[in-house]
Short mmCIF file of C-alpha atoms in Angstrom, two decimals:
data_model
loop_
_atom_site.label_atom_id
_atom_site.label_comp_id
_atom_site.label_asym_id
_atom_site.label_seq_id
_atom_site.Cartn_x
_atom_site.Cartn_y
_atom_site.Cartn_z
CA MET G 1 -3.16 -15.06 22.59
CA ARG G 2 -6.42 -14.59 19.96
CA ALA G 3 -5.29 -14.09 16.16
CA VAL G 4 -7.47 -14.52 13.58
CA VAL G 5 -7.21 -17.65 11.47
CA LEU G 6 -7.89 -18.82 8.45
CA HIS G 7 -9.11 -22.79 7.41
CA THR G 8 -10.31 -22.95 4.47
CA PHE G 9 -10.01 -20.48 1.27
CA GLY G 10 -12.99 -18.10 0.16
CA PRO G 11 -14.95 -15.03 1.38
CA ALA G 12 -14.02 -12.75 3.99
CA GLU G 13 -16.17 -14.19 6.87
CA ASN G 14 -14.00 -17.32 6.48
CA LEU G 15 -11.70 -15.41 8.56
CA ARG G 16 -12.37 -16.96 12.05
CA TYR G 17 -10.81 -15.30 15.84
CA GLU G 18 -9.84 -17.76 17.78
CA THR G 19 -7.45 -18.31 20.30
CA VAL G 20 -3.97 -20.33 19.91
CA THR G 21 -0.84 -20.94 21.01
CA ASP G 22 1.19 -18.09 21.83
CA PRO G 23 4.60 -17.85 19.20
CA MET G 24 7.93 -17.92 21.25
CA PRO G 25 11.14 -16.37 19.76
CA GLY G 26 13.94 -18.28 18.51
CA PRO G 27 17.56 -17.01 18.40
CA ALA G 28 18.15 -14.10 16.78
CA GLN G 29 14.13 -12.94 16.92
CA VAL G 30 12.11 -10.63 19.21
CA ARG G 31 8.69 -11.30 19.97
CA ILE G 32 6.16 -8.51 19.71
CA ALA G 33 3.57 -7.59 21.76
CA VAL G 34 1.20 -6.71 18.81
CA ARG G 35 -0.37 -2.89 19.27
CA ALA G 36 -1.52 -2.10 14.73
CA ALA G 37 -0.95 -4.66 12.15
CA GLY G 38 -1.19 -3.58 8.79
CA VAL G 39 -3.80 -5.62 6.23
CA HIS G 40 -2.83 -5.35 2.29
CA LEU G 41 -4.97 -5.66 -0.74
CA VAL G 42 -2.69 -8.77 -1.70
CA GLU G 43 -4.02 -10.59 1.48
CA THR G 44 -7.49 -10.36 0.07
CA MET G 45 -6.86 -12.19 -3.01
CA MET G 46 -4.90 -15.19 -1.17
CA ARG G 47 -7.68 -15.24 0.83
CA SER G 48 -10.03 -15.88 -1.70
CA GLY G 49 -7.36 -18.39 -2.97
CA LEU G 50 -6.70 -16.29 -5.92
CA VAL G 51 -3.72 -17.74 -8.07
CA SER G 52 -1.37 -15.80 -9.40
CA GLU G 53 2.11 -15.18 -10.91
CA THR G 54 1.98 -11.56 -9.80
CA LEU G 55 0.90 -12.85 -5.74
CA PRO G 56 2.79 -14.16 -3.52
CA PRO G 57 2.06 -18.44 -3.43
CA LEU G 58 -0.92 -19.40 -1.12
CA PRO G 59 0.20 -20.52 2.39
CA GLU G 60 -0.44 -23.83 4.07
CA LEU G 61 -3.71 -23.95 5.85
CA PRO G 62 -4.43 -23.43 8.99
CA SER G 63 -2.85 -19.61 8.04
CA ILE G 64 -2.76 -16.40 10.64
CA PHE G 65 -1.75 -13.73 7.22
CA GLY G 66 0.27 -10.12 8.30
CA GLY G 67 3.47 -9.36 8.48
CA GLU G 68 3.34 -5.70 9.19
CA VAL G 69 3.45 -5.39 12.63
CA ALA G 70 4.28 -2.34 15.21
CA GLY G 71 4.72 -2.52 19.02
CA ALA G 72 6.64 -3.02 21.60
CA VAL G 73 8.67 -5.85 22.26
CA ASP G 74 8.21 -8.32 24.97
CA SER G 75 10.67 -11.03 25.19
CA VAL G 76 14.30 -11.72 22.81
CA GLY G 77 15.22 -15.27 21.82
CA ALA G 78 18.86 -16.44 22.33
CA GLY G 79 21.55 -13.96 21.46
CA VAL G 80 19.24 -10.94 21.67
CA ASP G 81 20.30 -8.10 24.08
CA PRO G 82 17.28 -8.37 26.58
CA ALA G 83 18.18 -4.42 26.28
CA TRP G 84 14.98 -4.43 23.20
CA ILE G 85 12.41 -5.95 25.95
CA GLY G 86 10.08 -2.53 25.85
CA ARG G 87 11.02 -0.70 23.06
CA ASP G 88 8.66 0.13 20.27
CA VAL G 89 9.36 -1.72 16.80
CA VAL G 90 8.03 -2.19 13.60
CA THR G 91 8.63 -5.18 11.31
CA SER G 92 7.17 -5.89 7.50
CA ALA G 93 7.65 -9.61 8.57
CA GLY G 94 6.21 -10.53 11.80
CA ALA G 95 5.19 -14.34 11.94
CA PRO G 96 3.20 -16.85 12.01
CA GLY G 97 1.22 -13.00 10.75
CA GLY G 98 0.10 -9.87 12.32
CA TYR G 99 -3.66 -11.05 12.37
CA ALA G 100 -2.83 -11.61 15.90
CA GLU G 101 -1.39 -10.72 19.32
CA LEU G 102 1.87 -11.59 19.75
CA ALA G 103 4.36 -12.35 16.57
CA VAL G 104 7.92 -12.86 16.45
CA ALA G 105 10.18 -11.50 13.99
CA ASP G 106 13.84 -11.85 13.19
CA LEU G 107 15.83 -8.63 15.03
CA GLU G 108 17.57 -7.72 11.76
CA SER G 109 14.33 -7.23 10.31
CA VAL G 110 12.88 -5.04 13.26
CA HIS G 111 12.87 -0.62 13.24
CA ARG G 112 12.44 1.09 15.89
CA VAL G 113 9.68 3.10 15.53
CA PRO G 114 10.82 7.45 15.12
CA ASP G 115 9.86 9.43 17.80
CA GLY G 116 6.55 10.86 17.09
CA LEU G 117 4.68 7.98 15.04
CA GLY G 118 2.43 6.32 16.47
CA HIS G 119 2.01 2.25 15.80
CA GLU G 120 -0.84 2.72 13.42
CA ALA G 121 1.40 5.19 11.10
CA ALA G 122 4.29 3.29 11.70
CA VAL G 123 2.42 -0.03 10.38
CA ALA G 124 1.15 2.46 7.46
CA MET G 125 4.63 3.67 6.73
CA VAL G 126 6.83 0.49 6.97
CA VAL G 127 4.92 -1.01 3.95
CA THR G 128 2.75 1.26 2.60
CA GLY G 129 5.15 3.77 2.76
CA THR G 130 7.98 2.00 1.62
CA THR G 131 6.54 0.61 -1.84
CA THR G 132 5.36 4.52 -2.26
CA LEU G 133 8.68 5.48 -2.61
CA GLN G 134 10.38 2.67 -4.40
CA LEU G 135 7.28 3.78 -6.75
CA LEU G 136 8.54 6.99 -6.75
CA ASP G 137 12.06 6.14 -7.55
CA VAL G 138 10.92 4.65 -10.28
CA ALA G 139 8.43 6.94 -11.31
CA LYS G 140 11.32 9.95 -11.18
CA LEU G 141 8.81 12.80 -10.91
CA THR G 142 10.37 16.57 -10.62
CA SER G 143 9.21 19.82 -10.10
CA ASP G 144 8.36 20.75 -14.20
CA ASP G 145 5.55 17.51 -14.22
CA VAL G 146 1.70 17.71 -14.20
CA VAL G 147 0.90 14.51 -12.57
CA LEU G 148 -2.21 12.53 -12.41
CA VAL G 149 -3.11 10.17 -9.39
CA THR G 150 -5.66 7.64 -9.77
CA SER G 151 -6.64 6.23 -6.58
CA ALA G 152 -5.22 9.07 -4.97
CA ALA G 153 -7.22 8.35 -1.42
CA GLY G 154 -5.55 5.08 -1.49
CA GLY G 155 -2.67 4.37 1.13
CA ILE G 156 -0.16 4.93 -1.88
CA GLY G 157 -2.21 7.32 -3.59
CA ARG G 158 -2.11 9.96 -0.40
CA LEU G 159 1.19 9.54 0.01
CA VAL G 160 2.41 10.37 -3.59
CA VAL G 161 0.12 13.24 -3.87
CA GLN G 162 2.25 14.34 -0.62
CA TYR G 163 5.16 13.53 -2.01
CA ALA G 164 4.48 15.40 -5.36
CA ARG G 165 3.52 18.57 -3.80
CA GLY G 166 6.61 18.66 -1.55
CA LEU G 167 8.47 18.31 -5.03
CA GLY G 168 6.26 21.27 -6.13
CA ALA G 169 4.65 19.67 -9.15
CA LYS G 170 1.07 20.28 -10.22
CA VAL G 171 -1.14 17.33 -9.09
CA ILE G 172 -4.73 16.29 -9.83
CA GLY G 173 -5.77 13.54 -7.21
CA ALA G 174 -8.88 11.13 -9.03
CA ALA G 175 -10.55 8.94 -6.23
CA GLY G 176 -13.94 7.91 -5.92
CA GLY G 177 -17.06 9.24 -4.13
CA PRO G 178 -17.45 12.91 -2.76
CA ALA G 179 -15.94 11.80 0.44
CA LYS G 180 -12.39 10.30 -0.81
CA VAL G 181 -12.42 13.67 -3.24
CA ALA G 182 -12.77 16.44 -0.21
CA ALA G 183 -10.07 14.08 1.74
CA VAL G 184 -7.47 14.50 -1.45
CA SER G 185 -7.92 18.00 -1.72
CA GLY G 186 -7.69 18.07 1.69
CA LEU G 187 -4.11 16.93 1.27
CA GLY G 188 -3.04 19.79 -1.41
CA ALA G 189 -3.95 18.16 -4.67
CA ASP G 190 -4.13 21.53 -6.83
CA LEU G 191 -7.09 19.57 -8.35
CA ALA G 192 -9.10 16.84 -6.85
CA VAL G 193 -11.92 14.95 -9.02
CA ASP G 194 -14.45 11.96 -8.96
CA TYR G 195 -13.28 9.20 -11.39
CA ASN G 196 -17.15 7.66 -10.73
CA GLU G 197 -18.90 10.98 -12.93
CA PRO G 198 -19.10 10.72 -16.53
CA SER G 199 -16.05 12.18 -18.84
CA TRP G 200 -14.99 13.16 -15.44
CA GLU G 201 -11.33 13.32 -17.70
CA LYS G 202 -12.76 16.07 -20.64
CA GLY G 203 -13.25 18.11 -17.06
CA VAL G 204 -9.37 17.97 -16.35
CA ALA G 205 -8.49 19.14 -19.63
CA GLU G 206 -10.57 21.84 -19.30
CA LYS G 207 -9.49 23.07 -15.46
CA LEU G 208 -6.42 22.71 -16.86
CA GLY G 209 -6.40 25.70 -18.52
CA GLY G 210 -4.01 24.55 -21.31
CA ARG G 211 -1.64 22.35 -19.32
CA ALA G 212 -1.10 18.64 -20.28
CA VAL G 213 -0.54 15.83 -17.64
CA THR G 214 2.45 14.72 -18.17
CA VAL G 215 2.81 11.87 -15.86
CA VAL G 216 0.06 9.20 -14.63
CA LEU G 217 0.39 7.51 -11.87
CA ASP G 218 -2.05 4.79 -11.96
CA GLY G 219 -2.95 2.42 -8.79
CA VAL G 220 -6.80 1.74 -10.29
CA GLY G 221 -6.65 -0.14 -13.59
CA GLY G 222 -9.51 -0.68 -16.10
CA ASP G 223 -11.87 2.10 -17.32
CA GLN G 224 -10.55 4.93 -14.91
CA ALA G 225 -6.75 4.17 -16.09
CA ARG G 226 -7.85 4.41 -19.44
CA ALA G 227 -9.61 7.78 -19.63
CA ALA G 228 -6.45 9.20 -17.43
CA PHE G 229 -4.32 7.44 -20.33
CA GLU G 230 -5.90 9.61 -22.35
CA LEU G 231 -4.85 12.70 -21.35
CA ILE G 232 -1.08 12.33 -21.14
CA ALA G 233 0.62 14.28 -23.57
CA ASP G 234 2.87 13.74 -26.14
CA GLY G 235 6.21 12.78 -24.78
CA GLY G 236 4.50 12.14 -21.16
CA ARG G 237 4.87 8.65 -19.62
CA TYR G 238 1.78 6.27 -18.17
CA VAL G 239 3.65 4.55 -14.60
CA THR G 240 1.30 1.07 -12.76
CA ILE G 241 1.24 1.19 -9.18
CA GLY G 242 -1.49 -0.67 -8.26
CA ASN G 243 -4.77 -2.25 -9.84
CA ALA G 244 -7.67 -1.70 -7.44
CA SER G 245 -10.21 -2.70 -10.05
CA GLN G 246 -8.30 -5.60 -10.48
CA GLN G 247 -9.05 -5.20 -14.01
CA ASP G 248 -6.87 -4.66 -16.63
CA PHE G 249 -5.96 -2.10 -19.00
CA GLU G 250 -2.99 -2.33 -22.22
CA PRO G 251 -2.05 1.04 -24.12
CA ASP G 252 -2.21 0.25 -27.76
CA PRO G 253 1.22 0.18 -29.02
CA GLU G 254 0.48 2.08 -31.68
CA THR G 255 -0.48 5.17 -30.18
CA LEU G 256 2.80 5.23 -27.67
CA THR G 257 4.76 4.98 -30.87
CA GLU G 258 2.90 7.57 -32.65
CA ARG G 259 2.94 9.44 -28.92
CA ASP G 260 6.49 8.79 -27.93
CA LEU G 261 4.39 7.94 -24.44
CA THR G 262 6.54 5.33 -22.07
CA VAL G 263 4.73 2.75 -20.03
CA ILE G 264 6.17 2.02 -16.80
CA ASP G 265 5.44 -1.09 -14.78
CA ALA G 266 6.62 0.29 -11.42
CA LEU G 267 5.10 -3.01 -9.55
CA ALA G 268 7.17 -5.56 -11.36
CA LEU G 269 9.76 -3.52 -11.44
CA LEU G 270 9.95 -3.44 -7.88
CA LEU G 271 10.20 -7.51 -7.43
CA ASP G 272 13.85 -6.87 -9.26
CA ARG G 273 14.61 -4.76 -5.99
CA ARG G 274 13.96 -6.45 -2.99
CA GLU G 275 17.32 -6.11 -1.67
CA GLU G 276 16.70 -2.11 -1.29
CA GLY G 277 13.44 -2.92 1.36
CA PRO G 278 15.67 -2.19 4.32
CA GLU G 279 17.16 0.97 3.07
CA PHE G 280 13.61 2.38 1.73
CA GLU G 281 11.89 0.81 5.28
CA ALA G 282 14.18 3.23 7.27
CA ARG G 283 13.58 6.22 4.50
CA ALA G 284 9.77 5.29 4.72
CA LEU G 285 10.04 5.54 8.87
CA ALA G 286 12.04 8.51 8.95
CA ALA G 287 9.13 10.67 6.54
CA GLY G 288 6.71 9.80 8.38
CA GLY G 289 8.14 11.10 12.06
CA GLU G 290 9.54 13.87 10.73
CA GLY G 291 6.09 14.54 9.20
CA ARG G 292 7.13 14.84 5.45
CA LEU G 293 4.64 12.19 4.76
CA VAL G 294 1.36 11.44 7.20
CA PRO G 295 -0.32 8.29 6.63
CA ALA G 296 -4.35 7.71 6.35
CA VAL G 297 -5.31 5.10 8.59
CA GLN G 298 -8.71 3.02 8.54
CA THR G 299 -8.54 0.60 12.00
CA PHE G 300 -10.25 -2.37 12.52
CA PRO G 301 -10.76 -4.41 15.52
CA LEU G 302 -8.56 -7.17 15.73
CA SER G 303 -12.06 -9.21 15.79
CA GLU G 304 -13.35 -7.86 13.25
CA ALA G 305 -10.58 -8.53 10.85
CA ALA G 306 -13.43 -10.12 8.35
CA ALA G 307 -15.21 -7.00 7.87
CA ALA G 308 -12.02 -5.18 7.15
CA HIS G 309 -11.44 -7.45 4.55
CA ALA G 310 -14.61 -7.02 2.88
CA ALA G 311 -14.51 -3.05 3.19
CA LEU G 312 -11.13 -3.40 1.55
CA GLU G 313 -12.01 -5.68 -1.34
CA THR G 314 -15.15 -2.86 -2.36
CA ARG G 315 -12.84 0.08 -2.28
CA ALA G 316 -15.27 1.34 1.22
CA THR G 317 -11.65 2.03 2.66
CA THR G 318 -9.86 5.29 2.88
CA GLY G 319 -5.95 4.72 3.25
CA LYS G 320 -4.13 1.81 4.95
CA VAL G 321 -6.45 -0.66 6.69
CA VAL G 322 -4.71 -1.95 10.02
CA LEU G 323 -6.36 -3.85 12.88
CA ILE G 324 -6.27 -3.12 16.59
CA PRO G 325 -5.99 -6.30 19.34
#
């Protein structure tokens, strides 16, 4: 089969499109003919060789990245009902990696793709959708909230905007550049703003007409996070759901106390809730199949995985990045 292999940690161009041995399903496993494979920002960091307490350990090389896989089962291992062959499935735990034409997965990690949900959308929902629902479960949004979402044009950000609008909350979506702002506006955000514009937060305050932001869901970090934080009303909450800029922002402890603000590191909390993953995966796929949450997907051919990584690293993508064999 053809696959994308990393032999040396480093820049995106180190990802090589090669011919490798076909994987075979073991006991209680299925093999999937991959139709879509998800790419995650974390994988770009690991590919570069970055080591951090918040990242998974670096893999042994050579390595095929990517666990998010959707496609049709083409063979099964011992103990698996042959009726699975031909079924459209999705998993977050494909191996040796999803950047390939074939991947195997434990049957217990596999979900049927709901009717009406394509392979690309299924791959977006099984991890990005799942993470979104888990983050929102931590954030505890209500219809009374005024929600500011940074990175609102990203894979998670878009779903957050849709979810918050569905609740009846007032939603401000912040994104970088006119095209992304237009996309956020198309999602139904009450206000869409460009956080690359100087003093963008002042414009938000003016347009809210006396209302104040009660919760920030920040997926960017850095200066954009700082600006968004300044908009939170006393008694509000600041929830971190990502760090696309890879720049830190730490609210001043005295300010938190004086203004009765709550900081929630939602991503850190999710590390203690991994056992809930399968339940939330099922919920996310159902939400996608029913059209309650519609992921945005940007596709690249599998052979152009290096370009996909480069685009993701420079924040030149919109929505979930997916490779197509």
